[in-house]
Coordinates of C-alpha atoms and ligand atoms in Angstrom, one line a residue:
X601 CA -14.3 2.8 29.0
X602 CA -13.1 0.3 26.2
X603 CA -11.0 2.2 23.8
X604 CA -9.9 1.0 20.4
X605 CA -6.0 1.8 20.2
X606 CA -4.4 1.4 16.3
X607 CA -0.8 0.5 16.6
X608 CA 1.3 1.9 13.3
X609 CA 5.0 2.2 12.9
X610 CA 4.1 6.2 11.7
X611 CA 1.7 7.8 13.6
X612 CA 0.1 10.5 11.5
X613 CA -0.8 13.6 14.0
X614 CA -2.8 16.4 12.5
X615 CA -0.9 19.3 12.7
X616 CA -3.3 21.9 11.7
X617 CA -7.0 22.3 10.7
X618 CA -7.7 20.5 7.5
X619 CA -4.3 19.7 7.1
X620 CA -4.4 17.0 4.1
X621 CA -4.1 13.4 5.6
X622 CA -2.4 10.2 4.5
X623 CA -3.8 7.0 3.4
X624 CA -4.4 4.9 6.7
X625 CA -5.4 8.1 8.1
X626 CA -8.7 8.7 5.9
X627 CA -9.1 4.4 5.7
X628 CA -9.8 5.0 9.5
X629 CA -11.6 7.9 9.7
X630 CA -15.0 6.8 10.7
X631 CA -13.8 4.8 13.4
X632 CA -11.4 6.7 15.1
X633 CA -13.6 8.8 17.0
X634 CA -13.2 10.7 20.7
X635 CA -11.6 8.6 23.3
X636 CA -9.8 6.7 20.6
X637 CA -5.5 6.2 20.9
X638 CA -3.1 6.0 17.8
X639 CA 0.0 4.9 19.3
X640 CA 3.7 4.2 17.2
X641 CA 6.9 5.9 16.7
X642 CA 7.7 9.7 17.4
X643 CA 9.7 10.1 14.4
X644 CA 12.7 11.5 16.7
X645 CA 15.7 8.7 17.3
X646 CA 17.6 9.0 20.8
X647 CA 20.3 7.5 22.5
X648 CA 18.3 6.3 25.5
X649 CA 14.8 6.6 24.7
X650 CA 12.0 6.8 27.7
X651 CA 9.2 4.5 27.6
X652 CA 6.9 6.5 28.9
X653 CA 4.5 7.5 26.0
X654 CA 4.1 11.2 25.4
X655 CA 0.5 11.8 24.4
X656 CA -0.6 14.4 22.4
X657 CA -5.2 15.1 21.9
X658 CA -6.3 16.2 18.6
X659 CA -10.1 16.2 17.6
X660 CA -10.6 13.4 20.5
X661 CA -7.9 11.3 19.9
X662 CA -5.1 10.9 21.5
X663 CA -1.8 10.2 20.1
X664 CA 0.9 8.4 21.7
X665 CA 4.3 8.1 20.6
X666 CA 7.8 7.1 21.6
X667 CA 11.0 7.6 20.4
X668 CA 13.5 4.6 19.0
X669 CA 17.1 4.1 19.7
X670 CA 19.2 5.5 16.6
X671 CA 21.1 1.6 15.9
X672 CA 17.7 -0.5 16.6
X673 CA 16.3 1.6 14.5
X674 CA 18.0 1.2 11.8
X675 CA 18.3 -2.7 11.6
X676 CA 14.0 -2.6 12.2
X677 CA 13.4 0.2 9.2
X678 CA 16.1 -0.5 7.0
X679 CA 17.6 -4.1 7.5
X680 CA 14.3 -5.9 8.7
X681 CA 11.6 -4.6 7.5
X682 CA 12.7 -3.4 4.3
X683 CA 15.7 -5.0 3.6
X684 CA 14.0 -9.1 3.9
X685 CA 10.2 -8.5 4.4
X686 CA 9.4 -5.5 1.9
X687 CA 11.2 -7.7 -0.9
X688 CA 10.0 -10.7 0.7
X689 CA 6.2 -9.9 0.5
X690 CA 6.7 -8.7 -3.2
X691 CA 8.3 -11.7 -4.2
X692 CA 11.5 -10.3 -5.0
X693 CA 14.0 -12.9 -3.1
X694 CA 16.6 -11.6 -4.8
X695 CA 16.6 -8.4 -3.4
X696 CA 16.7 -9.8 0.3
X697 CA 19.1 -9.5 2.6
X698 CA 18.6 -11.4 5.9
X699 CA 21.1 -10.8 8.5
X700 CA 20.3 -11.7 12.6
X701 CA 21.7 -8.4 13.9
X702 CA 18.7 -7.0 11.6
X703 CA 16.2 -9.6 12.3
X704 CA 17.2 -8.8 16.2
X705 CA 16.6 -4.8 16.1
X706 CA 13.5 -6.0 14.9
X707 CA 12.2 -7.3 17.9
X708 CA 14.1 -4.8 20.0
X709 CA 11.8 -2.4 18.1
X710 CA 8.9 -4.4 18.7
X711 CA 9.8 -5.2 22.9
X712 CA 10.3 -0.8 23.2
X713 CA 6.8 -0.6 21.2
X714 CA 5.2 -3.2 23.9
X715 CA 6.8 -2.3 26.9
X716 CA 5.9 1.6 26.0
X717 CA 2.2 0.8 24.8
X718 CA 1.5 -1.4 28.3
X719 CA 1.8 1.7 30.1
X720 CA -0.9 3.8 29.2
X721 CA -3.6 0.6 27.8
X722 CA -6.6 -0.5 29.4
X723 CA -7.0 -4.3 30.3
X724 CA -10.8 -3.8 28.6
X725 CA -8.9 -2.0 25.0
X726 CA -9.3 -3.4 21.5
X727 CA -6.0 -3.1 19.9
X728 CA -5.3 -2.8 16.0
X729 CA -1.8 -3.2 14.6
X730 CA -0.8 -2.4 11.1
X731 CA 2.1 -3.6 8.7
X732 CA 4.9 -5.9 8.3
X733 CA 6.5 -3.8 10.7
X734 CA 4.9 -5.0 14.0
X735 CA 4.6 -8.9 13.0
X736 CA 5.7 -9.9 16.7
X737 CA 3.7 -7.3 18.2
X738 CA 1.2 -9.4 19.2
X739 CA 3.0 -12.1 20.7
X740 CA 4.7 -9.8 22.9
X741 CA 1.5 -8.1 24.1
X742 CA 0.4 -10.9 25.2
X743 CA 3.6 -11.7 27.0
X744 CA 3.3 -8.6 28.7
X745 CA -0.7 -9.9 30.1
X746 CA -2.7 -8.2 27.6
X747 CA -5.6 -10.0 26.8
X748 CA -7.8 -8.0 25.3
X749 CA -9.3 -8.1 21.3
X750 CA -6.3 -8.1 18.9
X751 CA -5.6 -8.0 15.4
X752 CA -3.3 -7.0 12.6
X753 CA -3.9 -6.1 9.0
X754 CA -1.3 -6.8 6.4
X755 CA -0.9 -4.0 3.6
X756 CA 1.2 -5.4 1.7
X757 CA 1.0 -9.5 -0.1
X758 CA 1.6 -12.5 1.7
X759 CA 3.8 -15.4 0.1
X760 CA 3.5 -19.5 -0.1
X761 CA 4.8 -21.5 2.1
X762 CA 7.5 -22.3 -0.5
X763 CA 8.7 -18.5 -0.4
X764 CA 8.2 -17.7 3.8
X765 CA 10.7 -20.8 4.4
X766 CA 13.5 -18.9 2.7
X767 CA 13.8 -16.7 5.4
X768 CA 15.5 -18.1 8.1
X769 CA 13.3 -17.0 10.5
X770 CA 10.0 -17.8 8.6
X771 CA 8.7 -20.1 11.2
X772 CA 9.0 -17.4 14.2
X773 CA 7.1 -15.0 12.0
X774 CA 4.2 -17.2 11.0
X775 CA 3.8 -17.9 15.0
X776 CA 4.5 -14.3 15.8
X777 CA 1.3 -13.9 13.6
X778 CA -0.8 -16.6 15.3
X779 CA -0.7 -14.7 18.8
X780 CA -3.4 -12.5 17.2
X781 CA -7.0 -12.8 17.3
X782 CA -7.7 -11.7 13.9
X783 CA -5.6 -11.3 10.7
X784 CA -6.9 -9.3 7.7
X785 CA -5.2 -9.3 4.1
X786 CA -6.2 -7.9 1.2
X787 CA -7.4 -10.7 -1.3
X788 CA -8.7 -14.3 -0.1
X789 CA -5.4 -15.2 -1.8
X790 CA -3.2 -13.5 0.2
X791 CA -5.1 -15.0 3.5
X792 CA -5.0 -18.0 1.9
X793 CA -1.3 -18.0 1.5
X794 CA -0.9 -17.3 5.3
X795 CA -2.6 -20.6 6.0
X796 CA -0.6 -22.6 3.9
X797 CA 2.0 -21.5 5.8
X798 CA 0.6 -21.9 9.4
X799 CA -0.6 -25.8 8.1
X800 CA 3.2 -26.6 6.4
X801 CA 5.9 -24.3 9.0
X802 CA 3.9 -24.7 12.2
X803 CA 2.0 -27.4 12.5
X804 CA -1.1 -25.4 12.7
X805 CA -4.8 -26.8 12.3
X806 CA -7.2 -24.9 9.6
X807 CA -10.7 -24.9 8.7
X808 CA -11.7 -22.4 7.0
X809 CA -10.7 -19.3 7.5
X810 CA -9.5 -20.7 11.2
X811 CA -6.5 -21.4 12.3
X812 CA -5.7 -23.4 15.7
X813 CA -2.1 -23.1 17.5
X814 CA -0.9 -23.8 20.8
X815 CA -4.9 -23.9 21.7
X816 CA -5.3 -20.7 20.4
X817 CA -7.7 -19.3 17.7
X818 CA -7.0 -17.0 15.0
X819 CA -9.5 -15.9 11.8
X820 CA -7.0 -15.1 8.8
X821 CA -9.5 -13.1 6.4
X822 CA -9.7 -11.2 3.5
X823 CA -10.8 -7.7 4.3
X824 CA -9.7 -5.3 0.9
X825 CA -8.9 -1.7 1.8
X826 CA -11.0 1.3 -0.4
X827 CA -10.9 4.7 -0.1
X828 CA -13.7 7.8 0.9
X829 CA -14.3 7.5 -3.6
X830 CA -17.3 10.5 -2.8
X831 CA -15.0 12.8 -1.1
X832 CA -12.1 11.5 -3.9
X833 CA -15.1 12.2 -6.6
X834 CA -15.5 15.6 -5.4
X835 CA -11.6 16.7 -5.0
X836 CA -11.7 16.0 -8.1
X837 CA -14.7 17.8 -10.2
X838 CA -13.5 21.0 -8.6
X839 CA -9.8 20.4 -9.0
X840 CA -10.6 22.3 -12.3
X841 CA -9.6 25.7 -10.2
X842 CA -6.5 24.2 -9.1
X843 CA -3.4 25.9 -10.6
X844 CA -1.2 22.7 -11.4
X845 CA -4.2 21.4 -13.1
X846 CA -5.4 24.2 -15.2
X847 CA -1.7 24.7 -16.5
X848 CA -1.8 21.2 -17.4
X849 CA -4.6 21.2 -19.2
X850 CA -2.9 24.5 -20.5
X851 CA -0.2 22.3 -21.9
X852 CA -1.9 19.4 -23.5
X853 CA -4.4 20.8 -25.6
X854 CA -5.6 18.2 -28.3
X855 CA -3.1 15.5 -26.7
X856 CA -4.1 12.4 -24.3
X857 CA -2.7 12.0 -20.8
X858 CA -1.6 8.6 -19.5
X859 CA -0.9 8.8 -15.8
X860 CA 1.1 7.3 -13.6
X861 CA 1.5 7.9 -9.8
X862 CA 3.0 5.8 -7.6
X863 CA 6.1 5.9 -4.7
X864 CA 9.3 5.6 -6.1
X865 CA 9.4 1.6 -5.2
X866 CA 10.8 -1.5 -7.2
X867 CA 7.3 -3.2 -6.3
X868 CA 5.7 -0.6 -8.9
X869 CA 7.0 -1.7 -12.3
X870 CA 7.9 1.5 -13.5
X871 CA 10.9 0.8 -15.5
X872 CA 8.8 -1.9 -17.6
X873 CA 6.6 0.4 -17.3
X874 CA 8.4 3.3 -19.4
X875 CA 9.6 0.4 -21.5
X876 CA 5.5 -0.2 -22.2
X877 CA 5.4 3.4 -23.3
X878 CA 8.6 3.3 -25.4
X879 CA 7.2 0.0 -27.0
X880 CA 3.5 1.9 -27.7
X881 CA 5.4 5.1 -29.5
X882 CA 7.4 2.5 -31.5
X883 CA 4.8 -0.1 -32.4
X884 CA 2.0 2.6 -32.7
X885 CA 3.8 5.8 -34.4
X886 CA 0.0 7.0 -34.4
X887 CA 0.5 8.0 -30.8
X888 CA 3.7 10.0 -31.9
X889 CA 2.8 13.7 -30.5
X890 CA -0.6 13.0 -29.7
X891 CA 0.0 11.1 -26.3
X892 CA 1.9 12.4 -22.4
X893 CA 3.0 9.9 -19.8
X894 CA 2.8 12.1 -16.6
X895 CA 4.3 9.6 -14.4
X896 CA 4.5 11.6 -10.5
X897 CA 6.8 9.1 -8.4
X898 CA 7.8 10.8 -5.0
X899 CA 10.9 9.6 -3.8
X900 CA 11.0 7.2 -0.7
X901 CA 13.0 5.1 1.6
X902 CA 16.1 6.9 0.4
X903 CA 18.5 4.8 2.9
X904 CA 17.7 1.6 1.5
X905 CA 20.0 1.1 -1.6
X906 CA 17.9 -0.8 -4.0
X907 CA 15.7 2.5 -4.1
X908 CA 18.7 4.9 -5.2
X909 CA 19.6 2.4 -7.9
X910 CA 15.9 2.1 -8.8
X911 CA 16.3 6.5 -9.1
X912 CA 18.9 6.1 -11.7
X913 CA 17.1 3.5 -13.6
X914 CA 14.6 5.7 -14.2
X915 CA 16.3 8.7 -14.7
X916 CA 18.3 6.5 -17.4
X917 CA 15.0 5.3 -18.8
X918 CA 13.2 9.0 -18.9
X919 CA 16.3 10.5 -20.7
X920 CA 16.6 7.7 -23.5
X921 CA 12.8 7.7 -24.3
X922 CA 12.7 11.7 -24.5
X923 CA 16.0 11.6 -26.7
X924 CA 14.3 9.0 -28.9
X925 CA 11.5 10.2 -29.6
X926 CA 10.8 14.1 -28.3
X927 CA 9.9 17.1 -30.6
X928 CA 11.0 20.8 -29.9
X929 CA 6.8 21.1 -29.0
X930 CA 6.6 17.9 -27.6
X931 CA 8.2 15.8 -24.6
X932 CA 6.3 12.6 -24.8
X933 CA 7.5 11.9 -20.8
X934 CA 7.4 14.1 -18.0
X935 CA 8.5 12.7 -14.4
X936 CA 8.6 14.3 -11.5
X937 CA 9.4 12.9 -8.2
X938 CA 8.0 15.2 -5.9
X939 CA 5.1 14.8 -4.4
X940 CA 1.8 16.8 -5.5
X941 CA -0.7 17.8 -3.3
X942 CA -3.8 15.6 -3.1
X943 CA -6.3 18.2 -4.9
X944 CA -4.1 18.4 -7.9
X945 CA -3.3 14.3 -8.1
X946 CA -7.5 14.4 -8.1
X947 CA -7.4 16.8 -11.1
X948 CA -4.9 15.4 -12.9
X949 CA -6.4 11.9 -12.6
X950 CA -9.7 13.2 -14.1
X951 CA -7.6 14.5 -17.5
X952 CA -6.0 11.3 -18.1
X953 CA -7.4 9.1 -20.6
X954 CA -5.3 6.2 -19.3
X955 CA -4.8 5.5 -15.5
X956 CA -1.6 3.6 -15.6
X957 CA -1.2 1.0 -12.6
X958 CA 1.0 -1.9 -13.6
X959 CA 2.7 -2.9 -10.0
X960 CA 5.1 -6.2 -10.3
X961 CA 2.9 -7.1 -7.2
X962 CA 1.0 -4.9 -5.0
X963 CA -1.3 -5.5 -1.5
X964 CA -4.0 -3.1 -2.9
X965 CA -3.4 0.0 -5.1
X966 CA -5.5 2.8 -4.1
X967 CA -3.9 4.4 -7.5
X968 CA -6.0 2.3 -9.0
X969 CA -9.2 3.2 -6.8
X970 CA -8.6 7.1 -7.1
X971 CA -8.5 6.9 -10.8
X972 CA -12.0 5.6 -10.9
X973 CA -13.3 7.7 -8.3
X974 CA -12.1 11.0 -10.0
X975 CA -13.3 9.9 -14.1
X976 CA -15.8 12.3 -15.2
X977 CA -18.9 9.7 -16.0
X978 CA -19.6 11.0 -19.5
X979 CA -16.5 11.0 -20.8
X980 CA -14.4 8.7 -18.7
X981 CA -10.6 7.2 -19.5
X982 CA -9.8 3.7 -18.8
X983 CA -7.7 1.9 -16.1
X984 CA -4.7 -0.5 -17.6
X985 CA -4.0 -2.8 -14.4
X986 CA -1.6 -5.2 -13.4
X987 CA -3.1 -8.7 -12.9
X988 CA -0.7 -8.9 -9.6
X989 CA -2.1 -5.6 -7.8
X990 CA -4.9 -6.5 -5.4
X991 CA -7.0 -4.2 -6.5
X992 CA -7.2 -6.3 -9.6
X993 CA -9.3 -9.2 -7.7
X994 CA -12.0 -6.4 -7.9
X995 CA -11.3 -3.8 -10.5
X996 CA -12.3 -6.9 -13.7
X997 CA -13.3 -4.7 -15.9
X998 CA -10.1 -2.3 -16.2
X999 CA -8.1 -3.5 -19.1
X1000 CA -5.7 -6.1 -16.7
X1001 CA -2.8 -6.9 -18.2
X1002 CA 0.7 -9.1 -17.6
X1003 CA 3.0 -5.9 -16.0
X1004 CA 6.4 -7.9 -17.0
X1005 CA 5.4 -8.0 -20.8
X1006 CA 5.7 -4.1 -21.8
X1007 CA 4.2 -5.2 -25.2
X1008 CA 1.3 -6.2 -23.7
X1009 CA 1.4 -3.2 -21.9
X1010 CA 1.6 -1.0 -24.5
X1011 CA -1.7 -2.7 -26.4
X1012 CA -3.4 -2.0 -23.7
X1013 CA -2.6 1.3 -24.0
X1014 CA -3.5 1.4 -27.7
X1015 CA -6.7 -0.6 -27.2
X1016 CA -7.3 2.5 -24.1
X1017 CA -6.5 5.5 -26.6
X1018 CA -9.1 3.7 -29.5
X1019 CA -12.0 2.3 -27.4
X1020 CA -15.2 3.8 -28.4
X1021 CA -17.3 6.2 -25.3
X1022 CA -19.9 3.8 -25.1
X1023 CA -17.2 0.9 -24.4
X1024 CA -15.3 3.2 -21.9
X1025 CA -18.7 4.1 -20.2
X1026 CA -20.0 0.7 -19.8
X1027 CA -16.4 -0.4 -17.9
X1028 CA -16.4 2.7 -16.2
X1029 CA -19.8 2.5 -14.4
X1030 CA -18.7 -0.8 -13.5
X1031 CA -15.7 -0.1 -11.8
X1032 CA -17.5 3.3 -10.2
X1033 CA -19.4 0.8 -8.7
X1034 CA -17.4 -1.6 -7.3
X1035 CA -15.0 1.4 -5.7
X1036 CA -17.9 2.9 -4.3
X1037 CA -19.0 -0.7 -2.5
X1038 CA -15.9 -1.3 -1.1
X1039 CA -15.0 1.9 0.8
X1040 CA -12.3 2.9 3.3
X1041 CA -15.1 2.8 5.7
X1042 CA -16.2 -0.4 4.9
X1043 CA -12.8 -1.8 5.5
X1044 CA -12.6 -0.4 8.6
X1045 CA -15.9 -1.2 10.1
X1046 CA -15.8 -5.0 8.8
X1047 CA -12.2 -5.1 10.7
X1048 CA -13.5 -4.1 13.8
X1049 CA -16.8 -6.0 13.6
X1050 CA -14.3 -8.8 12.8
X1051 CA -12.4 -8.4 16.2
X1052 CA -15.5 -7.6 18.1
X1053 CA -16.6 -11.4 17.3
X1054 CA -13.6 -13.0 17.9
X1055 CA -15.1 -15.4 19.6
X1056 CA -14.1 -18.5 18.3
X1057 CA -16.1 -21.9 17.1
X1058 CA -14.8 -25.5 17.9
X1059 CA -12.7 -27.1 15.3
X1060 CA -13.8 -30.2 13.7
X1061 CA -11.7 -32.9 16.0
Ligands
LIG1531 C1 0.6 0.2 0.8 C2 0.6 -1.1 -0.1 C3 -1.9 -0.7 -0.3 C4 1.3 8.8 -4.3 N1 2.0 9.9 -4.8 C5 1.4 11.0 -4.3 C6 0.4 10.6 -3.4 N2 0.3 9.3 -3.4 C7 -0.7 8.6 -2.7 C8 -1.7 7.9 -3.6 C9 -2.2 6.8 -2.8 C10 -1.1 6.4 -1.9 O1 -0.1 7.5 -1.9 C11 -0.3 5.2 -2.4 O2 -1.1 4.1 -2.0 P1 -0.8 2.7 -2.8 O3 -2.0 1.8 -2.4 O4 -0.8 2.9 -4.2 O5 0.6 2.2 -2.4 P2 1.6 2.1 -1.1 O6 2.1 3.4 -0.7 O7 2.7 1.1 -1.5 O8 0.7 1.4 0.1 C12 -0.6 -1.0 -1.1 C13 -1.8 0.4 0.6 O9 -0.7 0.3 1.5 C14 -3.0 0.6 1.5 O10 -3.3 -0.6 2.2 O11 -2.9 -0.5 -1.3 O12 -0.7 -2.2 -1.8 O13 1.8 -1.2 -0.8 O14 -3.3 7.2 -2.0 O15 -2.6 8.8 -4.1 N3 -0.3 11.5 -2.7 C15 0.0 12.8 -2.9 N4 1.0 13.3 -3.7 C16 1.7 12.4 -4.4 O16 2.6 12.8 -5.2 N5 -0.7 13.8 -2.3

């Protein structure tokens, strides 16, 4: 029987009943049902690592994981993929650092997750791969025979042409890419970007959303990941019983909450973004007292240096802005970087009046989505959103700002704590709408439609 396998770096197991599950997880609920495969890494590193799957069934679905060498492993996670693409695809040149031994545990990566998936896939299986981290996946499927439907979603932002040739091996990734059938990305610009570069690197032919290399056929689209916004919706009208939540609204009474919650990642904007805040307390002493920034920041890719110096920053940041201008009742910041559960990030969502998402760039931002989906409709805050998040293709009616102006930032703010119900209403209904349209679900079924059809038409000769 035709199975659809998802290919991920992480492979997220359930290890109990109910157990809460992460983001790519819920996005493919409704698809991953019995007889399904999630294959990707074990999460264990090894000296010598077997290629032989081990397979694990949960609800249906069987899980299939290998472990990675210890040194590969390190020049994929931390020199490859998020030492030159992660900055790469946010723009951030600056903060790459190619180097071939890193590029070259890259595809080492890649070969062990081919070579291990080969052995337990069908010739008649649809595969899915996600993330920057399994760009020459496809290829080398298909130098290992498989022939079957394949495509690959990009979470994150694609660049121009003018950016991709920086890295030295650019044109290798852009072909990688083309081995696939089908190529989603979150905005129309992002897929648009990819094109660019398969028509100026590569030679590649394009019409429309086609593009032809080598005789082969690819469909770059956009495809905008949502999330389950009833389920969100519902989280959060009973996360009034949650512990955290109540205690927070313990602690606020007659103050606003602006929220932030995002991983700790230079992509996020958060220092401009506490500069925003300090900028609104300063320019707006009306705020003084009346106003929190909860900003929740779990900490993450601890090995790659740019995100320990990024900790400091903030902890620098924090501790100047609570100096300046805290109270002995009132700290206008509070920070944490551990991560809350899920039910209490839905509460706490639903007290803020502000729903902070100001990303430098950003594929998505289901921050952004979440907010929305947890506002209580008769008395709901209002979303301040950076222009360079996906989500903000969609999300018009949030208050979208510039996220490298903190000024601008912090009137947006202002112009959030002053706007009249009926105004926050109106945009709120809006955006309700729009997150309950495009759904997780959605995503997922329009992807696999997608691949299903992969069919391809003629090109214009
Ligand atoms: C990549 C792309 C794209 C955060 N803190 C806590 C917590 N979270 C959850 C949020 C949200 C998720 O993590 C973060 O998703 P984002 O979309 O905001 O960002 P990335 O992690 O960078 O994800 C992004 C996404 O992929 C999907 O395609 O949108 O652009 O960069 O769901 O709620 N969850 C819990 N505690 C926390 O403290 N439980």
């Amino acid at each position: 029987m035709a199975r659809l396998v998802i290919v991920s770096n992480r492979v997220p197991i359930p290890k109990s009943r109910g157990a809460t599950a992460g983001g790519l997880a819920v996005a493919l609920r409704d698809i991953m049902t019995p007889g399904s495969m999630w294959f990707g890494w074990s999460g264990r590193l090894t000296a010598e690592p077997s290629l032989q799957p081990s397979l694990v069934e949960a609800r249906g679905v069987t899980y299939a994981t290998v472990d990675l060498a210890n040194e590969a492993y390190k020049h994929f996670y931390v020199g490859f993929a998020n030492g030159v693409l992660w900055p790469l695809l946010h723009f951030r040149l600056g903060l790459m650092h190619f180097r071939r031994e890193d590029y070259e545990g890259y595809l080492a990566v890649n070969r062990t997750y081919a070579d291990s998936l080969i052995k337990v896939l069908h010739a008649d299986d649809t595969v899915w791969a996600h993330d920057y981290h399994l760009i020459p996946f496809g290829r080398l499927m298909r130098e290992r025979g498989f022939q079957g439907p394949m495509g690959f979603f990009l979470h994150v932002p694609f660049v121009p042409p003018s950016m991709m040739e920086a890295v030295p091996v650019g044109r290798e990734l852009i072909e990688d890419l083309c081995a696939y059938d089908i190529l989603g990305f979150q905005t129309e610009e992002h897929a648009r970007d990819f094109r660019d570069c398969a028509e100026r690197m590569v030679g590649a032919t394009v019409d429309g959303e086609w593009v032809k290399l080598n005789g082969r056929m690819t469909r770059a689209f956009a495809d905008p990941i949502g999330i389950d916004a009833e389920a969100f919706a519902r989280d959060a009208g009973r996360a009034a019983t949650d512990k955290s939540v109540q205690r927070m609204a313990g602690s606020i009474v007659g103050r606003e909450i602006a929220i932030g919650v995002d991983r700790m990642d230079y992509s996020k904007g958060l220092p401009n973004r506490f500069e925003a805040y300090a900028s609104l307390l300063g320019r707006y002493p009306e705020h003084q007292r009346k106003i929190h920034l909860l900003q929740i920041c779990p900490r993450s890719r601890e090995e790659v240096d740019e995100y320990r110096k990024l900790r400091s920053e903030l902890d620098r940041l924090a501790g100047r802005i609570n100096g300046r201008f805290s109270d002995f009742d009132w700290t206008p910041l509070r920070y944490s970087t551990r991560a809350a559960p899920r039910s209490t990030l839905a509460g706490l969502y639903r007290l803020a009046r502000i729903g902070l998402v100001t990303p430098l760039r950003d594929g998505m931002n289901l921050v952004a989505k979440e907010y929305v989906a947890a506002q209580n409709d008769d008395d709901p805050g209002v979303l301040v959103l950076s222009k360079f998040a996906g989500a903000a293709q969609e999300l018009t009616e949030a208050l979208i700002v510039n996220p490298f102006d903190p000024d601008a930032i912090a009137d947006a703010m202002h112009q959030a704590l002053t706007m009249p119900l009926p105004e926050r209403r109106e945009r709120h209904l809006a955006l309700k709408a729009k997150v309950y349209r495009t759904t997780a679900a959605l995503y997922a079924r329009t992807f696999i439609d997608a691949l299903a059809r992969r069919s391809v038409p003629k090109l214009a000769a």
